[in-house]
Coordinates of C-alpha atoms in Angstrom, one line a residue:
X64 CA -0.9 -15.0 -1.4
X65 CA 2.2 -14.2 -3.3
X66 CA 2.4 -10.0 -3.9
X67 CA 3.7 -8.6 -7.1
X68 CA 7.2 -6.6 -6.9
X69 CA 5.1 -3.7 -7.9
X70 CA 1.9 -4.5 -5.0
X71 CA 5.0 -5.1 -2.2
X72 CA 6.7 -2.0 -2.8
X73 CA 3.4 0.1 -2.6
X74 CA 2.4 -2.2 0.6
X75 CA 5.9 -1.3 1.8
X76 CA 5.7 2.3 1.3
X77 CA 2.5 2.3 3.1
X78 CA 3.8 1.2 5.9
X79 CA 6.5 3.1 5.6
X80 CA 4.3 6.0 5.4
X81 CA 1.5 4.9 8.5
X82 CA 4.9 4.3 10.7
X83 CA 6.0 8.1 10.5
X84 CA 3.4 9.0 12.9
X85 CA 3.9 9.9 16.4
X86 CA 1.8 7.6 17.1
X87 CA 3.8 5.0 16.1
X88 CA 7.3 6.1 17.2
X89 CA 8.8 8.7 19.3
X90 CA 8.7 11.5 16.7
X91 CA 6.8 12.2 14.0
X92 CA 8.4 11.5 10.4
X93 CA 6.8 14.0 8.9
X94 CA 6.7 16.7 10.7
X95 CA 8.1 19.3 8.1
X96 CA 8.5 19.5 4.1
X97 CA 12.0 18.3 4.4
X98 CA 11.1 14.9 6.5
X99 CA 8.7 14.7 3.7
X100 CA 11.0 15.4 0.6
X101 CA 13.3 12.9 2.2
X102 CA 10.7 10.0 2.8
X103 CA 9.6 10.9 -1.3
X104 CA 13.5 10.5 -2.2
X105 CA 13.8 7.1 0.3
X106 CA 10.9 5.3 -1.1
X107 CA 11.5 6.3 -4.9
X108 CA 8.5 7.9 -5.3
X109 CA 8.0 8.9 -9.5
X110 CA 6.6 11.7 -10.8
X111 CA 6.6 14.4 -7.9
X112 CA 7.3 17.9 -8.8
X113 CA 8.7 20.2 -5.7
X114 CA 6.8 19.4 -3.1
X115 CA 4.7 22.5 -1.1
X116 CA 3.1 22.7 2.5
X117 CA -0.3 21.9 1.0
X118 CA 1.5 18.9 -0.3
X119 CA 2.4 17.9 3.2
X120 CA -1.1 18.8 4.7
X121 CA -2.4 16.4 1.9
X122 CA 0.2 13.3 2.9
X123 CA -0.6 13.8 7.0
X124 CA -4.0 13.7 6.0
X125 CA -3.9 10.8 3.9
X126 CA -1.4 8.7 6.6
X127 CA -4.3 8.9 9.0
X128 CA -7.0 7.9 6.4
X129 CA -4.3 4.6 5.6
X130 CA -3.8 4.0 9.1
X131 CA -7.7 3.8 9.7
X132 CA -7.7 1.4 6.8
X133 CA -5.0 -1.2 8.9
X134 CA -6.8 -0.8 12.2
X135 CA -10.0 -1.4 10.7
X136 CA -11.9 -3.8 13.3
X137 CA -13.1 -6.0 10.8
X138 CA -12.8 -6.2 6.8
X139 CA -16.3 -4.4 6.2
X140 CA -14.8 -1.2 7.8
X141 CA -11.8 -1.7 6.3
X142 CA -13.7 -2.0 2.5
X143 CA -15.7 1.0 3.6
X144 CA -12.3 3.2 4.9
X145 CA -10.4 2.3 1.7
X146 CA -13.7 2.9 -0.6
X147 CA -13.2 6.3 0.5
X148 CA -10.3 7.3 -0.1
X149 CA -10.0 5.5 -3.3
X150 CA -13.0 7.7 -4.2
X151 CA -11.2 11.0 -3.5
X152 CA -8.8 9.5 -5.5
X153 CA -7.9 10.2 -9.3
X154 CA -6.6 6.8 -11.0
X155 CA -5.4 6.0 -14.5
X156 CA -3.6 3.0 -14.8
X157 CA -0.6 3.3 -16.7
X158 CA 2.9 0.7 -17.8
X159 CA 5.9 2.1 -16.9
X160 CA 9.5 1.3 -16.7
X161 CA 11.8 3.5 -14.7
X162 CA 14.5 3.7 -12.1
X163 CA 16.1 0.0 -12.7
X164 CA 12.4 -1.2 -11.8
X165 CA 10.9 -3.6 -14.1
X166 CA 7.5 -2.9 -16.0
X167 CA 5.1 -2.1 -13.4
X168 CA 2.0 -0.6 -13.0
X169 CA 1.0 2.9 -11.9
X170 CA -2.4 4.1 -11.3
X171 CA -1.7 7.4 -10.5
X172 CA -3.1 9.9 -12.8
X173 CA -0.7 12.2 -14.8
X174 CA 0.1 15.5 -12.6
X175 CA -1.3 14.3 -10.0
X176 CA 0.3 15.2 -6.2
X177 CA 2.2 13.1 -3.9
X178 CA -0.6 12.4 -1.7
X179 CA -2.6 11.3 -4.7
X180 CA -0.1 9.2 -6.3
X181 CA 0.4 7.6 -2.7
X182 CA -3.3 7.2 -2.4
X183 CA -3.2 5.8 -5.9
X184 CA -0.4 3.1 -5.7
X185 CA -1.2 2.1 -2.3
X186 CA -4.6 2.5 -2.2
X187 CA -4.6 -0.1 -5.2
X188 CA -2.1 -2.3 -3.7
X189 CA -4.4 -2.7 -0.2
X190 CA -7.2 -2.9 -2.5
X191 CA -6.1 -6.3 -4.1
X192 CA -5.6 -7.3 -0.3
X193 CA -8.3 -7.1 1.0
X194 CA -10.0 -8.7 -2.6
X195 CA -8.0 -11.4 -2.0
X196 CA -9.5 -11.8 1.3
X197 CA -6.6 -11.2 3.4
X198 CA -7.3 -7.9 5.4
X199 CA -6.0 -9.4 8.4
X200 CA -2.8 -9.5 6.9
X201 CA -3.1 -5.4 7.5
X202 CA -1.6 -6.1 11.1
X203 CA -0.5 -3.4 14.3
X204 CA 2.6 -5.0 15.9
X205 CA 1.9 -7.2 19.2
X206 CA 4.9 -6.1 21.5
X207 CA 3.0 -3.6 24.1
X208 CA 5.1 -0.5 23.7
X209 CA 5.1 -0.7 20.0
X210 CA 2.3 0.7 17.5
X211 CA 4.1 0.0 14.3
X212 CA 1.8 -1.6 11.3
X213 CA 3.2 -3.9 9.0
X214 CA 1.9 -6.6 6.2
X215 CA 2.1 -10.1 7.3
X216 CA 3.5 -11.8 3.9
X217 CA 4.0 -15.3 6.0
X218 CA 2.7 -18.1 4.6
X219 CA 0.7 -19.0 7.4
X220 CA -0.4 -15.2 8.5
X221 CA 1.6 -16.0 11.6
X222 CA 3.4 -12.8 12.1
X223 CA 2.5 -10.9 15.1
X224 CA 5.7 -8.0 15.4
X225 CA 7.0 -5.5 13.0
X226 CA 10.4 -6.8 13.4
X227 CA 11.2 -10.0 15.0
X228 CA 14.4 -8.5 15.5
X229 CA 13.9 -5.9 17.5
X230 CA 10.5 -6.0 18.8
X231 CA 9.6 -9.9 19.2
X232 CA 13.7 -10.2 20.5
X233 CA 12.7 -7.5 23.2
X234 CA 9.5 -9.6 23.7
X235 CA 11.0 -12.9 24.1
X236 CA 14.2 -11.9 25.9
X237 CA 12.0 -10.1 28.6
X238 CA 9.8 -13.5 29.0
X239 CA 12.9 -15.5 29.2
X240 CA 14.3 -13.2 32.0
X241 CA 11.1 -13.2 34.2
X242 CA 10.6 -17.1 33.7
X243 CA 14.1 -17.2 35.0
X244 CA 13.0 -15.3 38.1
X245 CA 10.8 -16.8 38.8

């Protein structure tokens, strides 16, 4: 399936977003407004005003509810997770050109806060995934110490780490060495 600029930057800043959990890595991302006003600068995110501690509540709130969309255990959960939150959602699609990015659509409604416009453009990027039937592109990286999340945009959805270059490396390097023990 071949993403729109627009529907891979929203996938990306979802995981992006999902992967600043201490769940995922050894610290949380987020844990204070400045982690968040950084990962807002970082991922070029339009339209936010200063950014308050309810806006933070609101975006560690909305991680989890994203991150319960990828680990889903089959697409009707997922549809049902990501029905959800869409439906807390206010959405009003709108053309835009900004920041060196070409037109592009944004659904987030006008004034609307960070954790809404991030529920809006992502939630409407993973929404055309899983329409598309291809939910289990929405993957949790294979390597057994890592809990990243990431899309799989291979061609034949055969992407199992978040980075071959540091996860599947670590994986492969470490089955090379014990076949050599062996």
């Amino acid at each position: 399936m071949p993403f729109s600029h627009d529907m891979v930057y929203s996938l990306s800043t979802v995981v992006d977003l999902i992967n600043t959990s201490p769940e995922a890595g050894e610290h949380d991302g987020l844990a204070d407004l400045a982690d968040l006003e950084t990962f807002v600068r970082l991922r070029q995110v339009s339209g936010v005003a200063a950014l308050t501690r309810q806006d933070l509540a609101e975006v560690l709130e909305l991680r989890q509810a994203f991150h319960n969309v990828f680990t889903a255990p089959d697409r009707t959960t997922a549809v049902s997770r990501l029905n959800t939150l869409l439906g807390r959602t206010r959405i009003t699609p709108s053309l835009t050109e900004h920041d060196g990015f070409p037109l592009h659509v944004h659904y987030f409604a006008p004034g609307a806060s960070v954790a809404e416009h991030l529920a809006a453009d992502c939630g409407v990027a993973l929404a055309h995934v899983l329409v598309e039937d291809e939910w289990e592109r929405l993957r949790t990286c294979a390597a057994p110490d890592c809990s990243h999340v990431f899309v799989d945009e291979s061609r034949n959805r055969s992407r199992v780490y978040c980075d071959s270059r540091t996860c599947g490396n670590r994986i492969h390097v470490a089955a090379y060495r014990a076949r050599r023990r062996a």
